[in-house]
Amino acid sequence: MGEYKYIGKSVPRVDAAEKATGHIKYMSDLSFPNMLWGKIVRSKYPHAKILKIDTSKAEALPGVVAVVTWKDVPGLNGFGIVVPDQPVLCEDKVRYIGDAVAAVAAETKEIAEKAANLVEVEYEPLPLVDDPIKAISEDAPKVHEGGNVHLHTKIVRGDVEKAFEEADLIVEHTYYTGRQEHAFLETESGVAKLEEDGTLSVYAGSQYPQRDQMQLSRCLALNPRKIHVVSYPVGGAFGGKDELTIQPILGLLALKTKRPVKIVLSREESIISYWKRHPMIMKYKTGVKKDGTLVANKVEIYADTGAYASLGGPVLNLAVEHACGPYKLDNVYIDGYCVYTNNGVAGAFRGFGVPQVTFAMETQMDIIAEKLGIDPIELRKKNALRRGDVSPIGNKLTTSVGTVAVLEGVKETDLWKNKDKIEKVDKERPWIKRGFGFALTYQGTGLGIGLPDYGGAVLRFREDGGFIVGVGIVDYGQGTGTSYAQIVAEAMKCPVNKVSVILGDTDLTADSGPTSASRGVYTGGRAAIIASKRMMKILKEKAAELLSVSPEDLEAEGGYFYVKNQPDVSISYDKIAMEFLKTSGHLPQTEGYFLMPIADIKIKDAFGLPHHIFAYSGHLALVEVNTLTGQTKVLEGAEVVDGGIVVNRQGFEAQVEGGYVMGMGYGLMEDVKIEKGIFKTVNFSTYIIPTVKDAPKRIQTVPVHDPEETGPYQAKGIAETVMVATAPAITNAIHSATGIRIFKIPATSELIYNLLKE
Amino acid sequence: MNDFDYAKPVTLSEAISTYKKYGDKARLLLGGTDLVVMLDDGVIQPDIVIDLKGIDELKKLEFDGEFLHIGSRVTFNELIDSEVVKEKFPVLWEASKTVASTGVRNRATLVGNICSAVPSADSAPALLVCNAAVVIATDSGDKEVPITEFFVGPRRTILKPGEIVKEVKIRASNKKFGGSYIKLGRYDGEDLAQVGVATVVNEDREYAIAFCAVAPKPVRAKEAEEFLKGKDLTDEVLEEAAKLAVKAISPISDIRASKEYRLYVSGVLVKRSLKTSLARMNGNGPKYGERLV
Ligand SMILES: Cc1cc2nc3c(=O)[nH]c(=O)nc-3n(C[C@H](O)[C@H](O)[C@H](O)COP(=O)(O)OP(=O)(O)OC[C@H]3O[C@@H](n4cnc5c(N)ncnc54)[C@H](O)[C@@H]3O)c2cc1C
């Protein structure tokens, strides 16, 4: 990577100073003159008919400016990225306890809250649907008219039954995963404001401003050009702000009151009302030869998507696609159901269906390695997909496949090298048992086939010879913005601090698709390179003209053009900018757009599948299990990641460490409990996430790569894979420490105690 | 949150008279780490909040040679930073370190902890095994109540409107002793206890055992203490003691743990705690504040 000046280096985040000093204004910090406060009235039942909504008492309260119900929704009373089945405000039925029924705008937050309590809604409770498997049966009560199965995806290749007959070992287990909360620092918050020209400005942190604009235009019956969405900065998202949240209600209130309206959700309302990771029940049956060759995999998946579709369908499909892990398997039978229930709502979350199946498949692999007495790395290597292979679901992998690079890298980690030196039982405290675990995973980059998947960037030349790059992608903490600055600096041969970045704004940035699917660096980055090449050509021509040489004679470096072999004949970018202004009165602007490359085949009946480009990672854990109390502590972790070329080394480390700890929370402690449709863990006193005290004292982060030629400077993306296989690495380590197998996460102390007791 | 008045008296008598005037419509404020949460959630809606942080005499943290006096304004971090607490009241010191996190402990007070009287109050088992007394200021003078009588039930104490806890008083032991407090939470971040247990043993083989989070209020395990009196801690004795000790508790299932798990780990922890306390008395146990389980 010596050829790059900025790519692969540790570059401080472009937004570090403003964030560290508290200068940055998040949406929840915004305030406008004459601003009102909004409050949403939510359902009192997880499943009920609405008989009557009476807003008169709320409207009569002094200080209340408007109360809205379904009657006030001018357009389609529904939103949802795939199917708009979620009402902005419910009319005749509520399907979960967070469903929005009405909303209030008032002079103060306190009045708005009081008024919300005065909205009288008469309900007739309906039978509850809270078990995703029971929900499938014909006679189950229905969450939606069309039935409780939102999506059924089945992929069959080869003949599993025949292959099972030929297998030497069959491993069969059922796995359960928890309902993880994104737990972003900033709850869903924002302001909507009607401008003098009739434009509706919506300031609310989200992951795709252009799609918010489209969905809002549908609900509010406004021309999308009359809606300006600003979705950056965001205090964290992790998938939880991919779908709309409070935006349509903010919009309604602003349109009705003609004043700015602000909503900031409390943590409790945030947890109850919006997206979670899908809990899944997964039945696995895996057949393998004595020598470790996988021959068949039969998988049933039941995903609880809660009351509305949102991205539940695509989440299920990613689970189906990744269900067999990055392994060669010619006989597969994968049957997945995404099911409606009254258990809140589930949607996009880092990993998007893959953490669930990876927990299951990598436990299967660990069991197989143990039963056959094969080293876990060798077992995986034996079966690992390589470039040119056909994936379990049938597409040919023609792009970068990092399985072998990752597995080789794992052997070089400190944890792996020292794994046999672990003191398995603590000398002083013999009830403390230690163990080591490993898991491998992969994760599609981009949206897959059949969905419009593109990147876009606009690049403007600045008066001072620097550049402004505008990408619709949102940096909600990943550091994408800094990567764009590095990519443009590399392409334009200028210092990173000469590049400013604008993100997530429908007026100022190019549509680059959603900030999801680990696609931010790939899409925005590649588009920025295209825009940069165009810009470079324009600048070079101008420089050549000014220096009276031909463009081919020029070379760019550090914000200057030099004449080759005559380094003293040069011109700086800022001089060129002045010349542009002098001669034409404006500075050049370029754009870059491209379509994501796609796979060779489409999978029948599985929308979006397959993906074409994948990131790979190996996760390691050294744990300590207290066999008296069941508590597990992760002492040390490591990850080896192939996400293509690393753009920002320190950003890479931060992503990996953060992903690891998030995966650890998923494996050991996080689960939003819902009983009979009612949330039991609505704040951080009851719902716990790992703190700095729980994090391992060290997480070794190792980048490896199998170059991806199509990526910007051969980068792919790492955002999701880095959290995906941490949970099974930990649960496999718990097994190696104690001999018990974990089939359900989170593996809380109590769960481990119960297993140890058996 | 509703609107309320705010008073910040500078003398205890002023505070008492305001409190008397408003009765149960008034709430007292120390660090606010419990009170403000309740206000914010709307579970309490007082007409007035009386802030005690303006009263200087409540700031006292003093050892008079016989008693330790912990004024109601004394925070957990002040207890942790106190040499005399660490040296002479090490179980309380150890328990204080398990409360929440540094940020919360900068505000949270010991007196606020016991006045909230949640079953999981981390300071309570330590105060119970040290036979602490609570000094209550009333308009007819001070009165002293043993800590065992102070708790009535979940979030309930013997205090009546107009009564303000002034300090907690603990007599220093003049015997050789060892003690320990073990808190089990769901993780290492700040969490309320699933179970908390404190034990003390002295050179005369007198034992004290107390629990929090496993009964409607923090409790002593008297039957186990009686059984242990004069005995050495053999494995059989420990087993029997643990059995008797859990008879004193009646845990419930909640989001943090099931009843069954609480019962089980209470037995485990009481054994660990007793062993540790004895080892500490004999000078060969782990240092106070170290992880014990
Ligand atoms: C994030 C967090 C973590 C926590 N973790 C723990 C933990 O690990 N362990 C634990 O035990 N607790 C924990 N708590 C609870 C809390 O911090 C403690 O109970 C604390 O000691 C309360 O003290 P305070 O000074 O904040 O009391 P305040 O909140 O000011 O008051 C507490 C109660 O006592 C009453 N009161 C105050 N002063 C007097 C007085 N002089 N006389 C009579 N009544 C009075 C108040 O009216 C109120 O009802 C936690 C709280 C938070 C917010």
XYZ file of N, CA and C and ligand atoms in Angstrom, chain B residues 19 26-38 44 50 52-53 58 72 74-76 98-101 104-105 107-118 120-123 150 157 159 163-166 183 190-193, ligand 1:
224
model
N -40.948 20.836 56.411
C -41.398 19.463 56.158
C -42.718 19.212 56.894
N -44.399 16.891 50.805
C -42.999 17.333 50.674
C -42.085 16.121 50.479
N -40.961 16.350 49.790
C -39.940 15.311 49.652
C -38.586 15.910 49.970
N -37.745 15.084 50.613
C -36.397 15.544 50.943
C -35.444 15.186 49.817
N -34.453 16.058 49.621
C -33.493 15.843 48.527
C -32.061 15.845 49.056
N -31.353 14.768 48.750
C -29.894 14.774 48.988
C -29.229 14.769 47.618
N -28.599 13.666 47.256
C -27.949 13.631 45.943
C -28.930 13.593 44.785
N -30.152 13.149 45.075
C -31.177 13.141 44.033
C -31.076 11.970 43.067
N -30.157 11.049 43.296
C -29.992 9.963 42.315
C -31.155 8.986 42.352
N -31.895 8.969 43.424
C -33.160 8.236 43.437
C -34.332 9.195 43.235
N -34.302 10.295 43.972
C -35.462 11.189 43.983
C -35.753 11.780 42.604
N -34.709 12.232 41.918
C -34.939 12.891 40.631
C -35.471 11.895 39.595
N -35.002 10.653 39.695
C -35.520 9.627 38.784
C -37.026 9.449 39.009
N -37.413 9.415 40.280
C -38.840 9.237 40.596
C -39.667 10.448 40.165
N -43.676 10.133 41.806
C -44.022 11.000 42.932
C -44.299 12.400 42.390
N -37.538 19.657 49.386
C -36.680 20.340 50.363
C -35.258 19.798 50.221
N -31.595 19.315 51.233
C -30.860 19.352 52.506
C -29.398 19.739 52.314
N -29.005 20.003 51.070
C -27.578 20.238 50.815
C -27.094 21.624 51.251
N -24.966 18.544 58.411
C -25.196 17.215 57.846
C -23.999 16.709 57.051
N -25.921 12.946 56.851
C -26.714 12.539 55.682
C -26.184 13.077 54.368
N -23.140 12.975 53.430
C -21.896 12.300 53.045
C -22.148 11.342 51.880
N -21.368 11.513 50.829
C -21.562 10.690 49.629
C -20.753 9.392 49.728
N -21.102 8.465 48.877
C -20.369 7.198 48.853
C -18.895 7.415 48.508
N -19.303 -0.819 45.621
C -20.135 -1.545 44.657
C -21.347 -0.725 44.195
N -21.545 0.427 44.807
C -22.713 1.240 44.438
C -22.450 1.937 43.105
N -23.302 1.699 42.139
C -23.315 2.419 40.865
C -21.911 2.614 40.296
N -21.640 3.858 39.871
C -20.367 4.178 39.241
C -19.851 5.477 39.851
N -22.141 8.565 39.685
C -23.305 8.523 40.580
C -22.846 8.659 42.035
N -21.747 8.008 42.373
C -21.273 8.046 43.776
C -20.801 9.425 44.207
N -22.496 11.934 43.876
C -23.700 12.582 44.409
C -24.422 11.718 45.430
N -24.456 10.403 45.161
C -25.298 9.522 45.965
C -24.786 9.429 47.392
N -25.725 9.512 48.350
C -25.348 9.460 49.759
C -25.781 8.129 50.374
N -25.100 7.777 51.468
C -25.468 6.577 52.203
C -26.863 6.737 52.800
N -27.129 7.910 53.361
C -28.437 8.118 53.991
C -29.554 8.074 52.943
N -29.314 8.670 51.786
C -30.299 8.576 50.706
C -30.545 7.127 50.331
N -29.492 6.343 50.348
C -29.605 4.928 50.005
C -30.546 4.191 50.956
N -30.368 4.395 52.243
C -31.240 3.664 53.183
C -32.637 4.277 53.246
N -32.723 5.598 53.013
C -34.058 6.209 53.072
C -34.918 5.804 51.880
N -34.269 5.533 50.755
C -35.037 5.013 49.617
C -35.571 3.635 49.948
N -34.811 2.894 50.746
C -35.259 1.597 51.258
C -35.661 0.609 50.167
N -34.990 0.698 49.001
C -35.256 -0.346 48.009
C -34.607 -1.632 48.524
N -32.778 -3.666 47.284
C -31.419 -3.937 46.820
C -30.382 -2.930 47.312
N -30.727 -2.079 48.270
C -29.791 -1.054 48.750
C -28.466 -1.694 49.179
N -27.395 -1.329 48.470
C -26.113 -1.991 48.707
C -25.492 -1.682 50.059
N -25.833 -0.551 50.644
C -25.200 -0.223 51.926
C -25.875 -0.959 53.077
N -35.286 -0.005 61.070
C -35.499 1.144 60.194
C -36.307 0.797 58.940
N -39.859 2.964 55.145
C -39.093 2.994 56.389
C -40.038 3.425 57.505
N -39.867 6.155 58.949
C -39.912 7.623 59.008
C -41.312 8.159 58.741
N -39.924 13.974 59.887
C -38.718 13.351 60.454
C -37.617 13.285 59.399
N -36.429 13.697 59.814
C -35.309 13.767 58.869
C -34.130 12.987 59.439
N -33.586 12.085 58.634
C -32.398 11.366 59.113
C -31.221 12.332 59.122
N -30.569 12.358 60.280
C -29.481 13.302 60.477
C -28.154 12.607 60.198
N -21.494 -8.490 46.037
C -22.672 -8.100 45.251
C -22.636 -8.833 43.925
N -22.910 -0.514 35.899
C -23.714 -0.255 37.088
C -25.043 -0.998 37.004
N -25.314 -1.769 38.005
C -26.567 -2.518 38.036
C -26.980 -2.675 39.486
N -28.276 -2.753 39.690
C -28.735 -3.069 41.034
C -28.436 -4.542 41.301
N -28.281 -4.893 42.575
C -27.879 -6.253 42.911
C -28.959 -7.263 42.552
C -27.473 4.978 37.541
C -27.772 4.615 38.956
C -27.180 3.509 39.501
C -27.456 3.151 40.811
N -26.816 2.058 41.318
C -27.048 1.715 42.610
C -26.370 0.608 43.181
O -25.543 -0.038 42.539
N -26.667 0.270 44.464
C -27.564 0.970 45.206
O -27.783 0.602 46.354
N -28.199 2.034 44.694
C -27.967 2.434 43.419
N -28.618 3.508 42.890
C -29.598 4.227 43.707
C -29.077 5.494 44.390
O -27.942 6.011 43.784
C -28.776 5.267 45.862
O -29.902 4.773 46.514
C -28.289 6.565 46.543
O -27.552 6.198 47.628
C -29.396 7.522 46.950
O -28.804 8.654 47.579
P -29.116 10.150 47.159
O -28.252 11.006 47.976
O -29.020 10.342 45.710
O -30.618 10.227 47.631
P -31.866 11.071 47.080
O -32.259 10.576 45.752
O -31.629 12.509 47.213
O -32.928 10.612 48.148
C -33.308 9.261 48.271
C -34.598 9.129 49.086
O -34.359 9.438 50.439
C -35.191 10.502 50.894
N -34.355 11.303 51.784
C -33.301 12.054 51.410
N -32.699 12.584 52.489
C -33.404 12.170 53.570
C -33.243 12.372 54.950
N -32.257 13.104 55.467
N -34.125 11.794 55.785
C -35.134 11.036 55.286
N -35.322 10.812 53.982
C -34.451 11.363 53.116
C -35.597 11.195 49.615
O -36.787 11.907 49.781
C -35.704 10.057 48.656
O -36.912 9.390 48.824
C -28.354 3.902 41.599
C -28.946 5.022 41.025
C -28.668 5.384 39.733
C -29.327 6.609 39.170
